[in-house]
Structure formats: structure tokens, C-alpha cells
Amino acid sequence: AVADQPGEVEMVLSLTNSGGAEIKSGAARQGFGEVTASHRTVKVPVRTLEQLIDQHEIDPGQVAVVWSDTQGAEAGVIAGGRKLWSAGTCLFAELW
């Protein structure tokens, strides 16, 4: 997961969309509606975009575009990518 602060988050997996997940609780929670006993959850690490490019030794100037479809968590993605924006990387964000 990508956000403005590193850590860990519990995600709820969609019952109908094999690629869908959402944060189980908190201010950024959006999406499926009520979480039931039928939903599976998984804990995932959270990193900023800056941490990811540093970890993988990626030159921010070599990143052409960041695509963010994060269902209400766009502000965290944007805040964690300052090195990319300073290097001129384009951002495409689907705003929720």
C-alpha cells in the first residue's frame, strides 16, 4: 500500500472483484460497504512513494507517470511523492 506515512494496514478483500481491496477502518475507508464475516482480510506494509523509489534505487527523473486510483486515499499518495513531483513526474489521479 502507498500512503504519506509508512506502517502497516489491514485490507479487506472484495467478495466480487479479484483485484479489489480497501482499508478495513479509518478515515480513508471507502468502497464495498459493510464488512462481514465473509470478507477476508490481509495485513500489508505501507510505504511512501519516496521510500519505494529509494528502496528500489529508481531515479525519480526516469519515472514518466504515477497512476493513482486509490479510492479516497489520493492525498496520502501525493504527499508521499515529493521527489517525483520535483523531478517533473506526471500524476494521473482518479479522484474519489
XYZ file of N, CA, C and O in Angstrom:
384
model
N 0.845 -1.171 0.000
C 0.000 0.000 0.000
C 0.890 1.234 0.000
O 2.004 1.207 0.494
N 0.380 2.326 -0.561
C 1.111 3.584 -0.637
C 0.328 4.649 0.114
O -0.882 4.780 -0.055
N 1.030 5.413 0.945
C 0.400 6.485 1.717
C 1.451 7.539 2.037
O 2.586 7.473 1.551
N 1.101 8.491 2.892
C 2.035 9.555 3.263
C 2.908 9.182 4.452
O 3.878 9.875 4.744
N 2.589 8.107 5.146
C 3.363 7.637 6.295
C 3.548 6.126 6.199
O 2.615 5.411 5.850
N 4.736 5.613 6.519
C 4.947 4.170 6.498
C 4.253 3.488 7.675
O 3.886 4.126 8.653
N 4.063 2.199 7.553
C 3.462 1.417 8.624
C 2.875 0.130 8.085
O 3.441 -0.502 7.192
N 1.735 -0.228 8.607
C 1.031 -1.445 8.194
C -0.463 -1.142 8.250
O -0.919 -0.385 9.108
N -1.217 -1.722 7.344
C -2.660 -1.513 7.314
C -3.347 -2.848 7.037
O -2.785 -3.716 6.368
N -4.520 -3.010 7.611
C -5.311 -4.205 7.342
C -6.272 -3.888 6.202
O -7.018 -2.911 6.262
N -6.218 -4.707 5.157
C -7.060 -4.510 3.978
C -8.158 -5.580 3.954
O -7.923 -6.720 4.351
N -9.319 -5.181 3.485
C -10.442 -6.097 3.294
C -10.507 -6.420 1.812
O -10.506 -5.513 0.975
N -10.557 -7.711 1.486
C -10.614 -8.129 0.087
C -12.062 -8.179 -0.375
O -12.946 -8.631 0.355
N -12.300 -7.722 -1.602
C -13.633 -7.713 -2.179
C -14.140 -9.140 -2.384
O -13.381 -10.040 -2.732
N -15.437 -9.329 -2.190
C -16.049 -10.634 -2.444
C -16.290 -10.856 -3.933
O -16.430 -11.995 -4.375
N -16.330 -9.776 -4.719
C -16.698 -9.893 -6.138
C -15.626 -9.437 -7.112
O -15.685 -9.776 -8.282
N -14.662 -8.647 -6.667
C -13.633 -8.105 -7.544
C -12.290 -8.680 -7.117
O -11.765 -8.318 -6.073
N -11.714 -9.549 -7.939
C -10.482 -10.235 -7.543
C -9.314 -9.286 -7.328
O -8.358 -9.631 -6.659
N -9.381 -8.062 -7.861
C -8.309 -7.098 -7.673
C -8.649 -6.026 -6.664
O -7.868 -5.121 -6.439
N -9.804 -6.117 -6.036
C -10.252 -5.052 -5.157
C -9.908 -5.291 -3.702
O -9.979 -6.404 -3.202
N -9.534 -4.218 -3.026
C -9.291 -4.252 -1.586
C -9.500 -2.848 -1.062
O -9.420 -1.874 -1.797
N -9.770 -2.739 0.214
C -9.932 -1.440 0.852
C -9.394 -1.505 2.266
O -9.268 -2.583 2.844
N -9.077 -0.336 2.813
C -8.619 -0.271 4.192
C -9.783 -0.674 5.092
O -10.914 -0.238 4.892
N -9.510 -1.526 6.081
C -10.573 -2.050 6.929
C -11.270 -0.972 7.745
O -12.476 -1.019 7.941
N -10.510 0.020 8.249
C -11.120 1.064 9.060
C -10.314 2.339 8.930
O -9.222 2.345 8.387
N -10.869 3.417 9.430
C -10.159 4.690 9.435
C -10.755 5.682 8.472
O -11.691 5.393 7.730
N -10.157 6.875 8.442
C -10.694 7.992 7.671
C -10.683 7.734 6.171
O -11.540 8.228 5.456
N -9.724 6.941 5.676
C -9.619 6.720 4.234
C -10.495 5.567 3.756
O -10.525 5.277 2.577
N -11.231 4.909 4.652
C -12.026 3.745 4.259
C -13.113 4.144 3.274
O -13.884 5.045 3.498
N -13.156 3.450 2.160
C -14.147 3.678 1.106
C -14.527 2.315 0.532
O -13.856 1.341 0.754
N -15.588 2.264 -0.245
C -15.739 1.106 -1.098
C -16.888 0.182 -0.902
O -18.014 0.535 -1.169
N -16.638 -1.029 -0.450
C -17.580 -2.135 -0.569
C -18.834 -2.010 0.286
O -19.777 -2.730 0.085
N -18.816 -1.187 1.278
C -19.936 -1.138 2.208
C -19.593 -1.903 3.475
O -18.455 -1.920 3.914
N -20.580 -2.564 4.038
C -20.398 -3.260 5.310
C -19.419 -4.427 5.185
O -19.487 -5.222 4.264
N -18.502 -4.511 6.129
C -17.559 -5.626 6.191
C -18.209 -6.722 7.022
O -18.637 -6.488 8.150
N -18.292 -7.923 6.452
C -18.949 -9.046 7.118
C -17.949 -10.164 7.392
O -16.801 -10.106 6.962
N -18.410 -11.200 8.054
C -17.559 -12.367 8.352
C -17.134 -13.084 7.071
O -16.161 -13.838 7.083
N -17.812 -12.851 5.961
C -17.460 -13.479 4.683
C -16.226 -12.851 4.042
O -15.597 -13.455 3.179
N -15.900 -11.643 4.433
C -14.745 -10.949 3.867
C -13.449 -11.476 4.473
O -13.369 -11.710 5.665
N -12.436 -11.645 3.614
C -11.093 -11.983 4.079
C -10.311 -10.685 4.258
O -10.542 -9.723 3.553
N -9.379 -10.692 5.194
C -8.514 -9.541 5.397
C -7.056 -9.973 5.276
O -6.726 -11.145 5.444
N -6.220 -9.003 4.989
C -4.782 -9.250 4.888
C -4.068 -7.994 5.373
O -4.493 -6.878 5.097
N -2.993 -8.187 6.145
C -2.173 -7.057 6.585
C -1.091 -6.831 5.541
O -0.437 -7.784 5.106
N -0.903 -5.567 5.161
C 0.101 -5.239 4.151
C 0.970 -4.084 4.645
O 0.514 -3.230 5.395
N 2.230 -4.052 4.207
C 3.090 -2.925 4.571
C 2.657 -1.678 3.815
O 2.167 -1.757 2.688
N 2.852 -0.531 4.439
C 2.563 0.757 3.814
C 3.890 1.489 3.645
O 4.688 1.561 4.580
N 4.118 2.026 2.461
C 5.324 2.802 2.168
C 4.907 4.081 1.451
O 3.868 4.141 0.820
N 5.760 5.096 1.526
C 5.555 6.285 0.707
C 6.149 6.006 -0.672
O 6.992 5.105 -0.831
N 5.743 6.787 -1.656
C 6.353 6.654 -2.982
C 7.853 6.905 -2.902
O 8.639 6.217 -3.558
N 8.250 7.889 -2.099
C 9.678 8.178 -1.948
C 10.439 6.985 -1.387
O 11.533 6.664 -1.852
N 9.878 6.314 -0.410
C 10.540 5.125 0.145
C 10.672 4.041 -0.917
O 11.698 3.368 -0.996
N 9.652 3.864 -1.720
C 9.699 2.823 -2.751
C 10.749 3.110 -3.813
O 11.501 2.209 -4.198
N 10.824 4.356 -4.271
C 11.840 4.640 -5.293
C 13.245 4.556 -4.709
O 14.165 4.094 -5.385
N 13.409 4.963 -3.447
C 14.718 4.826 -2.797
C 15.082 3.357 -2.600
O 16.206 2.942 -2.887
N 14.141 2.565 -2.113
C 14.389 1.146 -1.855
C 14.813 0.402 -3.116
O 15.679 -0.461 -3.086
N 14.207 0.766 -4.242
C 14.493 0.067 -5.499
C 15.502 0.821 -6.362
O 15.713 0.461 -7.525
N 16.122 1.861 -5.776
C 17.171 2.642 -6.437
C 16.724 3.160 -7.800
O 17.431 3.047 -8.806
N 15.529 3.735 -7.831
C 14.960 4.293 -9.056
C 15.222 5.796 -9.076
O 14.946 6.495 -8.100
N 15.755 6.286 -10.174
C 15.966 7.718 -10.359
C 14.607 8.365 -10.605
O 13.929 8.028 -11.580
N 14.157 9.282 -9.732
C 12.848 9.911 -9.915
C 12.675 10.539 -11.295
O 11.563 10.563 -11.837
N 13.760 11.023 -11.892
C 13.701 11.615 -13.227
C 13.409 10.617 -14.327
O 13.091 11.004 -15.456
N 13.511 9.330 -14.022
C 13.232 8.279 -15.004
C 11.798 7.764 -14.925
O 11.406 6.899 -15.699
N 11.016 8.276 -13.983
C 9.618 7.861 -13.835
C 8.757 8.836 -14.628
O 8.729 10.038 -14.343
N 8.053 8.334 -15.637
C 7.272 9.202 -16.518
C 5.930 9.593 -15.917
O 5.494 10.734 -16.048
N 5.254 8.634 -15.252
C 3.911 8.916 -14.746
C 3.617 8.031 -13.539
O 4.084 6.903 -13.458
N 2.865 8.580 -12.602
C 2.308 7.819 -11.484
C 0.804 7.824 -11.689
O 0.201 8.872 -11.880
N 0.207 6.653 -11.659
C -1.237 6.499 -11.815
C -1.796 6.120 -10.452
O -1.433 5.097 -9.891
N -2.691 6.938 -9.920
C -3.261 6.692 -8.598
C -4.771 6.529 -8.695
O -5.493 7.479 -9.000
N -5.237 5.319 -8.444
C -6.675 5.019 -8.353
C -6.851 4.400 -6.976
O -6.906 3.187 -6.824
N -6.887 5.252 -5.946
C -6.770 4.783 -4.573
C -8.008 5.029 -3.720
O -7.926 5.028 -2.491
N -9.145 5.237 -4.373
C -10.446 5.285 -3.702
C -10.484 6.153 -2.452
O -10.878 5.701 -1.388
N -10.073 7.393 -2.576
C -10.163 8.309 -1.457
C -8.860 8.542 -0.709
O -8.798 9.374 0.181
N -7.808 7.819 -1.075
C -6.521 7.967 -0.387
C -5.508 8.735 -1.235
O -4.307 8.670 -0.985
N -5.991 9.480 -2.220
C -5.104 10.189 -3.141
C -4.181 11.178 -2.439
O -3.009 11.295 -2.807
N -4.675 11.895 -1.455
C -3.854 12.907 -0.775
C -2.605 12.280 -0.159
O -1.518 12.870 -0.214
N -2.735 11.087 0.415
C -1.587 10.407 1.003
C -0.581 9.974 -0.043
O 0.640 10.060 0.173
N -1.058 9.509 -1.176
C -0.167 9.110 -2.271
C 0.608 10.335 -2.751
O 1.832 10.292 -2.911
N -0.099 11.433 -2.953
C 0.538 12.654 -3.447
C 1.554 13.191 -2.434
O 2.680 13.531 -2.800
N 1.191 13.243 -1.165
C 2.083 13.777 -0.133
C 3.368 12.964 0.004
O 4.411 13.507 0.359
N 3.310 11.682 -0.279
C 4.479 10.825 -0.129
C 5.374 10.761 -1.354
O 6.319 9.978 -1.389
N 5.107 11.593 -2.373
C 5.879 11.506 -3.611
C 6.608 12.783 -4.000
O 6.834 13.030 -5.180
N 7.016 13.576 -3.052
C 7.618 14.892 -3.347
C 8.811 14.809 -4.300
O 8.980 15.661 -5.171
N 9.660 13.790 -4.125
C 10.827 13.655 -5.017
C 10.384 13.474 -6.468
O 11.026 13.983 -7.388
N 9.308 12.733 -6.666
C 8.816 12.504 -8.027
C 8.283 13.790 -8.642
O 8.570 14.113 -9.794
N 7.494 14.532 -7.868
C 6.901 15.763 -8.413
C 7.990 16.796 -8.689
O 7.923 17.511 -9.686
N 9.010 16.847 -7.819
C 10.124 17.776 -8.026
C 10.910 17.436 -9.286
O 11.479 18.318 -9.922
N 10.925 16.149 -9.648
C 11.642 15.703 -10.846
C 10.800 15.866 -12.112
O 11.274 15.574 -13.212
N 9.549 16.319 -11.966
C 8.702 16.532 -13.137
C 7.841 15.350 -13.532
O 7.254 15.337 -14.605
N 7.756 14.349 -12.665
C 6.918 13.187 -12.961
C 5.453 13.625 -13.024
O 4.985 14.381 -12.188
N 4.748 13.134 -14.030
C 3.322 13.435 -14.195
C 2.502 12.556 -13.255
O 2.862 11.411 -12.977
N 1.389 13.095 -12.786
C 0.470 12.355 -11.911
C -0.887 12.275 -12.581
O -1.439 13.286 -13.006
N -1.410 11.059 -12.688
C -2.788 10.850 -13.117
C -3.512 10.298 -11.899
O -3.132 9.251 -11.376
N -4.511 11.020 -11.416
C -5.247 10.573 -10.243
C -6.730 10.542 -10.542
O -7.310 11.529 -11.006
N -7.331 9.397 -10.280
C -8.788 9.280 -10.335
C -9.279 9.657 -8.955
O -9.011 8.972 -7.977
N -9.958 10.791 -8.853
C -10.372 11.304 -7.553
C -11.714 10.713 -7.131
O -12.646 10.661 -7.915
N -11.775 10.276 -5.878
C -12.995 9.671 -5.301
C -13.718 10.725 -4.515
O -13.189 11.404 -3.712
